[in-house]
Amino acid sequence: MLEKYTHIIFSDGAALGNPGPGGWGTVVILSKKLITELGGYEEHTTNNRMEIMALLMGLRRIEGERGDVLCCTDSQYVINAVTKWLHGWKKNGWKTTTKQPVLHRELFEEIDARIDAHKKHGAVHFQYVPGHVGVSGNERCDTIATSFARKDDPELYNGKLSDYAIDILNVGIDPTAMEKKDSIKKRSGPAYSYLSLVDGKVKRHKTWAECEARVKGKPGVKYKKALTEAEEEAILKSWGVKL
């Protein structure tokens, strides 16, 4: 996938709380010879803004460089915005299809200008890469972004690709990481029930709001989401109670 591109940009963003303190991380591979890691922090921001910022900083870094560029991100929002929606936004005076002002307009305007300016040097392409499945470039950007969001001030590399400790050109997916991600997705499916245990008494709830209202602010409580009837029975058994 990477062989035909002269320069490669990996980018990712993070916001703790969304909105909350955030960070962005970018890894730029120049001519398959040099690596530049970039990152930054914002006090109160969103995940989407940090994703956009990460891409923008990568595009700034390749200014004046000759050759085609591949931008790799796990943000479908960023890819759709730049490759599908941006033309319509400009045509409609930077309004969405619902006539609302485009969020982060100033960032998208600069991204658009930089992509247009690079056309005299080469094309800019976009590639979606799944997050949290072991893709080296994405994982590194996530680490940088999250570290900045936590104010950890990570050390950033700037030097030869040959001396870089990460196999950044390997975009293979880690099967174990993918299995773990799929498991988390399944856990986020619709609930069969929500269970709460307060003062030794168990109750079943149809919604999380009902469950939360019963347990919030009370010490020694237990609560859990069940995806199936069998899982509900297993939870009750582990608590040593019956409905």
XYZ file of N, CA and C in Angstrom:
729
model
N 0.813 -1.208 0.000
C 0.000 0.000 0.000
C 0.853 1.266 0.000
N 1.995 1.236 0.666
C 2.806 2.439 0.839
C 3.855 2.636 -0.238
N 4.119 1.592 -1.027
C 5.269 1.610 -1.914
C 5.245 2.740 -2.940
N 4.074 3.089 -3.465
C 4.020 4.043 -4.570
C 3.993 5.500 -4.128
N 4.050 5.741 -2.824
C 3.987 7.113 -2.316
C 5.365 7.566 -1.833
N 5.705 8.807 -2.134
C 7.003 9.349 -1.726
C 7.005 9.687 -0.241
N 5.918 10.294 0.223
C 5.812 10.719 1.621
C 4.553 10.123 2.252
N 4.621 9.830 3.528
C 3.486 9.223 4.237
C 3.253 9.981 5.532
N 2.002 10.277 5.789
C 1.618 10.958 7.032
C 0.655 10.062 7.809
N 1.026 9.730 9.024
C 0.102 9.081 9.956
C -0.352 10.145 10.950
N -1.625 10.158 11.286
C -2.114 11.179 12.218
C -3.224 10.615 13.094
N -3.311 11.164 14.309
C -4.354 10.734 15.233
C -4.586 11.821 16.273
N -5.767 11.825 16.873
C -6.092 12.808 17.895
C -6.785 12.161 19.075
N -6.768 12.850 20.214
C -7.395 12.326 21.423
C -7.904 13.478 22.272
N -9.024 13.255 22.936
C -9.554 14.232 23.884
C -10.088 13.472 25.087
N -9.606 13.811 26.255
C -10.019 13.130 27.480
C -11.287 13.803 28.000
N -12.412 13.157 27.760
C -13.693 13.727 28.145
C -14.521 14.121 26.938
N -13.852 14.555 25.884
C -14.483 14.870 24.594
C -15.795 15.651 24.739
N -15.800 16.943 25.099
C -14.605 17.792 25.176
C -13.861 17.676 26.497
N -12.600 18.062 26.429
C -11.721 18.032 27.577
C -10.309 18.312 27.114
N -9.318 18.066 27.960
C -7.930 18.233 27.528
C -7.615 17.270 26.389
N -6.934 17.781 25.373
C -6.699 16.944 24.199
C -5.288 17.032 23.669
N -4.973 16.103 22.796
C -3.662 16.091 22.162
C -3.757 15.547 20.755
N -2.786 15.880 19.949
C -2.701 15.341 18.598
C -1.306 14.779 18.371
N -1.234 13.772 17.514
C 0.048 13.142 17.207
C 0.176 12.861 15.724
N 1.351 13.128 15.177
C 1.591 12.950 13.745
C 2.982 12.359 13.533
N 3.063 11.407 12.622
C 4.360 10.860 12.205
C 4.472 11.056 10.700
N 5.489 11.799 10.284
C 5.701 12.075 8.863
C 6.930 11.314 8.389
N 6.755 10.557 7.318
C 7.862 9.819 6.703
C 8.211 10.514 5.392
N 9.354 11.119 5.346
C 9.778 11.882 4.177
C 10.692 11.041 3.286
N 10.236 10.831 2.051
C 11.030 10.120 1.039
C 11.498 8.754 1.523
N 10.762 8.162 2.441
C 11.107 6.850 3.014
C 12.512 6.837 3.632
N 12.986 8.033 4.022
C 14.334 8.143 4.587
C 14.354 8.816 5.951
N 13.481 9.790 6.146
C 13.497 10.566 7.386
C 12.160 10.463 8.109
N 12.225 10.511 9.431
C 11.026 10.468 10.272
C 10.959 11.751 11.098
N 9.786 12.352 11.107
C 9.532 13.489 11.993
C 8.274 13.201 12.800
N 8.404 13.165 14.119
C 7.246 13.023 14.997
C 6.825 14.401 15.502
N 5.547 14.659 15.462
C 4.994 15.935 15.899
C 3.857 15.687 16.874
N 3.625 16.640 17.762
C 2.521 16.496 18.704
C 2.235 17.797 19.411
N 1.039 17.897 19.967
C 0.684 19.116 20.670
C -0.502 18.920 21.587
N -0.842 19.982 22.313
C -1.850 19.924 23.384
C -2.822 21.085 23.261
N -4.086 20.841 23.607
C -5.078 21.910 23.763
C -5.817 21.679 25.073
N -6.082 22.763 25.765
C -6.653 22.674 27.113
C -8.076 22.123 27.101
N -8.892 22.607 26.189
C -10.296 22.183 26.125
C -10.674 22.011 24.661
N -10.877 20.772 24.254
C -11.055 20.505 22.826
C -11.851 19.224 22.637
N -11.976 18.809 21.383
C -12.691 17.576 21.056
C -11.783 16.633 20.278
N -12.193 15.383 20.219
C -11.436 14.392 19.476
C -11.361 14.768 17.992
N -12.487 15.208 17.423
C -12.493 15.569 16.000
C -11.522 16.712 15.703
N -11.507 17.720 16.555
C -10.589 18.841 16.322
C -9.136 18.374 16.369
N -8.825 17.487 17.292
C -7.453 16.990 17.400
C -7.083 16.116 16.203
N -8.048 15.365 15.673
C -7.796 14.577 14.455
C -7.471 15.501 13.286
N -8.239 16.575 13.165
C -8.005 17.542 12.081
C -6.649 18.223 12.250
N -6.348 18.625 13.475
C -5.083 19.304 13.749
C -3.895 18.410 13.409
N -4.007 17.138 13.741
C -2.913 16.198 13.470
C -2.630 16.112 11.976
N -3.681 16.027 11.172
C -3.504 16.000 9.722
C -2.889 17.302 9.227
N -3.416 18.422 9.694
C -2.925 19.722 9.247
C -1.435 19.879 9.523
N -0.994 19.476 10.690
C 0.421 19.612 11.025
C 1.298 18.735 10.137
N 0.773 17.586 9.756
C 1.511 16.739 8.824
C 1.645 17.397 7.458
N 0.569 18.019 6.999
C 0.604 18.707 5.701
C 1.541 19.906 5.738
N 1.589 20.590 6.880
C 2.542 21.697 7.007
C 3.977 21.187 6.864
N 4.232 20.009 7.416
C 5.600 19.474 7.412
C 6.071 19.113 6.013
N 5.149 18.719 5.130
C 5.585 18.312 3.789
C 5.544 19.466 2.791
N 5.364 20.684 3.285
C 5.329 21.851 2.398
C 6.620 21.952 1.577
N 6.451 22.057 0.266
C 7.600 22.204 -0.621
C 8.262 20.902 -1.014
N 7.876 19.791 -0.394
C 8.461 18.490 -0.733
C 7.828 17.957 -2.023
N 8.644 17.382 -2.870
C 8.148 16.854 -4.131
C 7.751 15.390 -3.996
N 6.639 15.023 -4.648
C 6.206 13.631 -4.644
C 4.804 13.459 -4.084
N 4.202 12.319 -4.397
C 2.859 12.017 -3.911
C 2.871 11.733 -2.419
N 1.764 12.094 -1.775
C 1.637 11.953 -0.326
C 0.454 11.049 -0.005
N 0.636 10.163 0.953
C -0.463 9.345 1.456
C -0.706 9.712 2.909
N -1.944 10.117 3.216
C -2.334 10.469 4.586
C -3.147 9.319 5.172
N -2.654 8.741 6.249
C -3.295 7.593 6.891
C -3.913 8.021 8.225
N -5.190 7.792 8.392
C -5.879 8.168 9.617
C -6.976 7.167 9.942
N -7.308 7.064 11.223
C -8.420 6.189 11.620
C -9.716 6.987 11.777
N -9.707 8.241 11.333
C -10.877 9.103 11.453
C -11.657 9.158 10.138
N -12.789 8.458 10.098
C -13.646 8.533 8.920
C -14.169 9.950 8.737
N -14.362 10.647 9.853
C -14.829 12.036 9.803
C -13.858 12.909 9.004
N -12.582 12.800 9.301
C -11.580 13.607 8.599
C -11.530 13.242 7.123
N -11.521 11.960 6.820
C -11.452 11.525 5.419
C -12.670 12.005 4.645
N -13.862 11.814 5.214
C -15.081 12.253 4.527
C -15.115 13.765 4.357
N -14.680 14.475 5.398
C -14.694 15.933 5.337
C -13.819 16.445 4.202
N -12.614 15.901 4.090
C -11.656 16.407 3.099
C -11.957 15.909 1.694
N -12.388 14.655 1.564
C -12.562 14.071 0.226
C -13.981 14.155 -0.312
N -14.971 14.374 0.565
C -16.364 14.362 0.103
C -17.122 15.659 0.390
N -16.984 16.187 1.591
C -17.844 17.291 2.011
C -17.263 18.669 1.735
N -15.950 18.773 1.689
C -15.308 20.080 1.644
C -15.733 20.905 0.421
N -15.841 20.261 -0.720
C -16.236 20.989 -1.939
C -17.611 21.622 -1.758
N -18.549 20.856 -1.203
C -19.892 21.383 -0.978
C -19.917 22.485 0.059
N -19.113 22.338 1.097
C -19.030 23.393 2.114
C -18.614 24.724 1.491
N -17.583 24.680 0.677
C -17.099 25.915 0.047
C -18.162 26.503 -0.878
N -18.803 25.644 -1.624
C -19.828 26.089 -2.573
C -20.999 26.737 -1.843
N -21.292 26.256 -0.645
C -22.431 26.756 0.135
C -22.034 27.799 1.173
N -20.862 28.442 0.962
C -20.438 29.483 1.885
C -20.059 28.940 3.259
N -19.435 27.770 3.276
C -18.999 27.109 4.506
C -20.181 26.840 5.450
N -21.237 26.329 4.817
C -22.399 25.847 5.567
C -22.591 24.364 5.259
N -23.085 23.617 6.234
C -23.372 22.201 6.038
C -24.680 22.049 5.262
N -25.052 20.815 4.973
C -26.311 20.564 4.268
C -27.515 20.975 5.102
N -27.321 21.097 6.410
C -28.409 21.560 7.280
C -28.318 23.062 7.558
N -27.490 23.752 6.748
C -27.340 25.213 6.815
C -26.658 25.706 8.098
N -25.921 24.810 8.753
C -25.175 25.189 9.946
C -23.733 25.528 9.581
N -23.104 26.463 10.306
C -21.692 26.764 10.032
C -20.813 25.529 10.222
N -19.862 25.352 9.339
C -18.951 24.209 9.428
C -18.040 24.369 10.649
N -18.006 23.337 11.483
C -17.113 23.368 12.637
C -15.657 23.271 12.180
N -14.779 23.978 12.869
C -13.337 23.938 12.590
C -13.022 24.430 11.173
N -13.808 25.394 10.726
C -13.648 25.912 9.366
C -12.228 26.368 9.093
N -11.623 27.070 10.057
C -10.292 27.628 9.817
C -9.254 26.539 9.562
N -9.431 25.393 10.208
C -8.496 24.280 9.997
C -8.714 23.655 8.627
N -9.987 23.444 8.279
C -10.274 22.846 6.973
C -9.878 23.770 5.827
N -10.004 25.067 6.017
C -9.585 26.012 4.973
C -8.089 25.888 4.717
N -7.310 25.763 5.778
C -5.862 25.637 5.587
C -5.502 24.290 4.976
N -6.190 23.225 5.418
C -5.943 21.902 4.832
C -6.231 21.943 3.331
N -7.348 22.526 2.965
C -7.723 22.638 1.549
C -6.668 23.409 0.766
N -6.205 24.512 1.327
C -5.198 25.337 0.653
C -3.884 24.592 0.490
N -3.509 23.835 1.496
C -2.222 23.120 1.437
C -2.280 21.950 0.448
N -3.417 21.268 0.401
C -3.567 20.193 -0.577
C -3.521 20.766 -1.990
N -4.185 21.888 -2.187
C -4.191 22.541 -3.505
C -2.788 23.010 -3.894
N -2.055 23.556 -2.906
C -0.699 24.041 -3.178
C 0.253 22.904 -3.511
N -0.017 21.724 -2.959
C 0.895 20.597 -3.198
C 0.711 19.988 -4.593
N -0.350 20.341 -5.265
C -0.626 19.738 -6.575
C 0.510 19.965 -7.569
N 1.267 21.057 -7.407
C 2.385 21.306 -8.326
C 3.571 20.396 -8.042
N 3.517 19.712 -6.884
C 4.593 18.781 -6.513
C 4.160 17.315 -6.605
N 2.850 17.063 -6.490
C 2.345 15.694 -6.484
C 0.936 15.658 -5.916
N 0.350 14.484 -5.919
C -1.019 14.309 -5.435
C -1.027 14.007 -3.937
N -2.155 14.289 -3.297
C -2.362 13.948 -1.888
C -3.515 12.955 -1.815
N -3.242 11.781 -1.299
C -4.242 10.720 -1.196
C -4.543 10.441 0.280
N -5.704 9.815 0.524
C -6.106 9.481 1.882
C -6.416 7.991 1.989
N -6.030 7.425 3.120
C -6.268 6.003 3.366
C -6.760 5.808 4.799
N -7.899 5.159 4.931
C -8.389 4.824 6.273
C -7.614 3.629 6.809
N -7.143 3.743 8.052
C -6.518 2.610 8.727
C -7.279 2.394 10.031
N -7.657 1.181 10.356
C -8.400 0.943 11.598
C -7.549 1.246 12.822
N -8.160 1.843 13.828
C -7.429 2.179 15.044
C -7.398 1.037 16.031
N -6.343 1.005 16.830
C -6.209 0.057 17.943
C -6.187 -1.405 17.487
N -5.592 -1.652 16.333
C -5.462 -3.034 15.859
C -4.012 -3.348 15.491
N -3.082 -2.554 15.997
C -1.679 -2.873 15.820
C -0.998 -2.256 14.618
N -1.672 -1.369 13.871
C -1.010 -0.675 12.749
C 0.022 0.287 13.343
N 1.289 0.053 13.037
C 2.388 0.716 13.744
C 2.279 2.240 13.765
N 2.049 2.846 12.590
C 1.984 4.299 12.522
C 0.823 4.864 13.315
N -0.317 4.204 13.208
C -1.488 4.654 13.953
C -1.289 4.509 15.452
N -0.698 3.413 15.863
C -0.467 3.183 17.293
C 0.482 4.227 17.872
N 1.517 4.577 17.117
C 2.472 5.573 17.593
C 1.813 6.951 17.707
N 1.006 7.310 16.718
C 0.314 8.597 16.772
C -0.661 8.642 17.937
N -1.330 7.541 18.180
C -2.259 7.469 19.313
C -1.518 7.670 20.629
N -0.353 7.052 20.743
C 0.459 7.206 21.954
C 0.880 8.651 22.155
N 1.317 9.295 21.069
C 1.735 10.702 21.158
C 0.557 11.577 21.553
N -0.577 11.405 20.865
C -1.756 12.228 21.130
C -2.253 12.067 22.560
N -2.343 10.822 23.004
C -2.830 10.553 24.360
C -1.866 11.090 25.409
N -0.577 10.966 25.141
C 0.427 11.469 26.076
C 0.319 12.979 26.239
N 0.155 13.687 25.123
C -0.001 15.140 25.215
C -1.297 15.511 25.932
N -2.376 14.767 25.656
C -3.649 15.042 26.322
C -3.510 14.907 27.839
N -2.630 14.000 28.265
C -2.399 13.783 29.699
C -1.280 14.662 30.248
N -0.732 15.527 29.393
C 0.372 16.414 29.753
C 1.622 15.639 30.171
N 1.864 14.514 29.506
C 3.032 13.696 29.825
C 4.293 14.157 29.101
N 4.155 15.049 28.106
C 5.286 15.601 27.363
C 6.183 14.500 26.797
N 5.677 13.715 25.832
C 6.451 12.603 25.280
C 7.665 13.062 24.481
N 8.671 12.244 24.432
C 9.858 12.540 23.621
C 9.545 12.226 22.168
N 9.813 13.156 21.277
C 9.495 12.998 19.863
C 10.770 12.763 19.057
N 10.671 11.828 18.119
C 11.822 11.454 17.308
C 11.898 12.312 16.052
N 13.123 12.648 15.675
C 13.377 13.372 14.431
C 14.718 12.903 13.898
N 14.676 12.043 12.897
C 15.946 11.498 12.394
C 15.729 10.511 11.262
N 16.705 9.652 11.069
C 16.676 8.697 9.965
C 15.662 7.581 10.212
N 15.002 7.158 9.128
C 14.087 6.027 9.209
C 14.833 4.769 9.644
N 16.063 4.621 9.191
C 16.847 3.424 9.514
C 17.144 3.309 11.006
N 17.116 4.431 11.729
C 17.396 4.418 13.166
C 16.125 4.428 14.016
N 14.984 4.440 13.372
C 13.703 4.525 14.076
C 13.368 3.174 14.686
N 12.952 3.173 15.929
C 12.731 1.919 16.654
C 11.443 1.202 16.260
N 10.562 1.893 15.542
C 9.261 1.327 15.186
C 9.249 0.929 13.715
N 8.645 -0.229 13.421
C 8.513 -0.685 12.039
C 7.344 0.058 11.404
N 7.557 1.331 11.147
C 6.494 2.243 10.770
C 5.876 1.934 9.414
N 6.610 1.302 8.528
C 6.089 0.986 7.203
C 5.265 -0.298 7.193
N 5.192 -0.949 8.322
C 4.385 -2.160 8.445
C 2.960 -1.762 8.818
N 2.038 -1.910 7.877
C 0.642 -1.539 8.133
C -0.223 -2.775 8.365
N 0.435 -3.884 8.721
C -0.302 -5.101 9.014
C -1.114 -4.979 10.297
N -2.182 -5.740 10.372
C -3.075 -5.740 11.526
C -2.710 -6.889 12.462
N -2.651 -6.596 13.751
C -2.376 -7.602 14.773
C -3.673 -8.359 15.054
N -3.727 -9.679 14.742
C -4.968 -10.445 14.945
C -5.467 -10.411 16.389
N -4.544 -10.440 17.346
C -4.943 -10.409 18.756
C -5.603 -9.085 19.101
N -5.017 -7.997 18.611
C -5.587 -6.672 18.860
C -6.952 -6.535 18.187
N -7.096 -7.078 16.981
C -8.375 -7.019 16.286
C -9.441 -7.811 17.033
N -9.051 -8.973 17.548
C -9.994 -9.798 18.314
C -10.465 -9.063 19.563
N -9.530 -8.387 20.228
C -9.871 -7.623 21.427
C -10.814 -6.475 21.075
N -10.552 -5.796 19.966
C -11.410 -4.685 19.548
C -12.811 -5.178 19.213
N -12.887 -6.308 18.497
C -14.193 -6.876 18.160
C -14.967 -7.253 19.411
N -14.233 -7.744 20.419
C -14.873 -8.117 21.681
C -15.467 -6.891 22.371
N -14.724 -5.774 22.325
C -15.214 -4.534 22.927
C -16.448 -4.033 22.181
N -16.442 -4.166 20.853
C -17.597 -3.747 20.066
C -18.835 -4.542 20.448
N -18.647 -5.845 20.635
C -19.775 -6.684 21.027
C -20.323 -6.265 22.380
N -19.411 -5.870 23.271
C -19.840 -5.439 24.599
C -20.660 -4.156 24.543
N -20.506 -3.402 23.474
C -21.230 -2.139 23.362
C -22.564 -2.295 22.637
N -22.994 -3.559 22.421
C -24.260 -3.823 21.765
C -25.443 -3.510 22.662
N -26.658 -3.665 22.146
C -27.853 -3.356 22.929
C -27.961 -4.259 24.151
N -28.449 -3.690 25.243
C -28.527 -4.422 26.506
C -29.788 -5.272 26.589
N -29.639 -6.459 27.149
C -30.803 -7.267 27.523
C -31.403 -6.687 28.801
N -30.518 -6.284 29.718
C -30.955 -5.657 30.961
C -29.776 -4.981 31.641
N -30.090 -4.138 32.610
C -29.089 -3.567 33.511
C -29.454 -4.028 34.918
N -28.456 -4.498 35.637
C -28.686 -5.018 36.984
C -28.009 -4.124 38.014
N -28.668 -3.931 39.129
C -28.069 -3.169 40.232
C -28.287 -3.931 41.538
N -27.294 -3.856 42.407
C -27.347 -4.498 43.720
C -27.042 -3.440 44.770
N -28.055 -3.096 45.554
C -27.927 -2.059 46.577
C -28.458 -2.601 47.900
N -27.611 -2.555 48.942
C -28.002 -3.066 50.264
C -28.504 -4.499 50.194
N -27.870 -5.292 49.329
C -28.212 -6.703 49.221
C -29.435 -7.008 48.384
N -30.077 -5.990 47.825
C -31.280 -6.184 47.022
C -30.971 -5.899 45.560
N -31.341 -6.849 44.701
C -31.056 -6.715 43.277
C -32.300 -6.255 42.524
N -32.071 -5.447 41.491
C -33.164 -5.003 40.631
C -32.716 -5.043 39.175
N -33.688 -5.294 38.311
C -33.428 -5.267 36.875
C -33.989 -3.967 36.303
N -33.218 -3.341 35.404
C -33.621 -2.074 34.796
C -33.605 -2.207 33.279
N -34.497 -1.494 32.636
C -34.547 -1.508 31.182
C -33.531 -0.551 30.561
N -33.190 0.508 31.303
C -32.260 1.500 30.768
C -31.126 1.756 31.750
N -30.021 2.267 31.199
C -28.890 2.629 32.048
C -29.244 3.784 32.975
N -30.086 4.691 32.504
C -30.466 5.839 33.330
C -31.156 5.384 34.620
N -32.026 4.383 34.515
C -32.707 3.855 35.701
C -31.709 3.211 36.657
N -30.787 2.450 36.080
C -29.777 1.768 36.888
C -28.879 2.786 37.579
N -28.442 3.782 36.818
C -27.551 4.795 37.375
C -28.217 5.557 38.504
N -29.495 5.863 38.349
C -30.215 6.616 39.373
C -30.268 5.848 40.694
N -30.293 4.520 40.592
C -30.389 3.708 41.814
C -29.052 3.588 42.535
N -27.949 3.561 41.786
C -26.653 3.283 42.411
C -25.820 4.536 42.683
N -26.143 5.634 42.002
C -25.289 6.821 42.067
C -25.165 7.365 43.491
N -23.923 7.557 43.915
C -23.648 8.157 45.219
C -23.801 7.222 46.401
N -24.069 5.943 46.149
C -24.258 4.994 47.245
C -23.046 4.076 47.355
N -22.565 3.844 48.563
C -21.368 3.008 48.739
C -21.689 1.516 48.636
N -20.689 0.750 48.211
C -20.798 -0.706 48.228
C -21.794 -1.302 47.254
N -22.147 -0.565 46.211
C -23.130 -1.081 45.260
C -22.450 -1.865 44.143
N -23.241 -2.632 43.419
C -22.767 -3.330 42.227
C -23.758 -3.069 41.106
N -23.247 -2.979 39.892
C -24.129 -2.810 38.746
C -23.416 -3.328 37.505
N -24.219 -3.814 36.561
C -23.617 -4.383 35.359
C -24.641 -4.495 34.239
N -24.141 -4.394 33.034
C -24.963 -4.541 31.827
C -24.918 -5.989 31.365
N -26.076 -6.559 31.046
C -26.150 -7.918 30.510
C -26.630 -7.845 29.066
N -25.930 -8.531 28.167
C -26.297 -8.510 26.763
C -27.298 -9.608 26.407
N -27.348 -10.663 27.220
C -28.253 -11.782 26.957
C -28.862 -12.274 28.266
N -29.904 -13.101 28.152
C -30.528 -13.682 29.335
C -29.539 -14.561 30.088
N -28.747 -15.334 29.319
C -27.763 -16.217 29.949
C -26.718 -15.416 30.713
N -26.303 -14.258 30.134
C -25.320 -13.423 30.818
C -25.918 -12.829 32.094
N -27.193 -12.461 32.038
C -27.859 -11.935 33.231
C -27.849 -12.980 34.347
N -28.162 -14.217 33.992
C -28.165 -15.300 34.983
C -26.776 -15.494 35.585
N -25.753 -15.377 34.738
C -24.380 -15.563 35.221
C -23.986 -14.443 36.185
N -24.408 -13.219 35.886
C -24.098 -12.089 36.771
C -24.764 -12.273 38.131
N -26.038 -12.651 38.100
C -26.774 -12.870 39.350
C -26.134 -13.973 40.181
N -25.689 -15.015 39.504
C -25.045 -16.128 40.199
C -23.739 -15.680 40.830
N -22.975 -14.859 40.114
C -21.690 -14.389 40.652
C -21.904 -13.467 41.843
N -23.053 -12.783 41.886
C -23.374 -11.913 43.019
C -24.020 -12.685 44.176
N -24.427 -13.916 43.874
C -25.065 -14.733 44.921
C -26.470 -14.282 45.244
N -27.212 -13.765 44.236
C -28.573 -13.277 44.464
C -29.496 -13.798 43.379
N -30.789 -13.636 43.609
C -31.807 -14.004 42.617
C -32.817 -12.879 42.492
N -33.394 -12.766 41.306
C -34.452 -11.774 41.082
C -35.782 -12.292 41.613
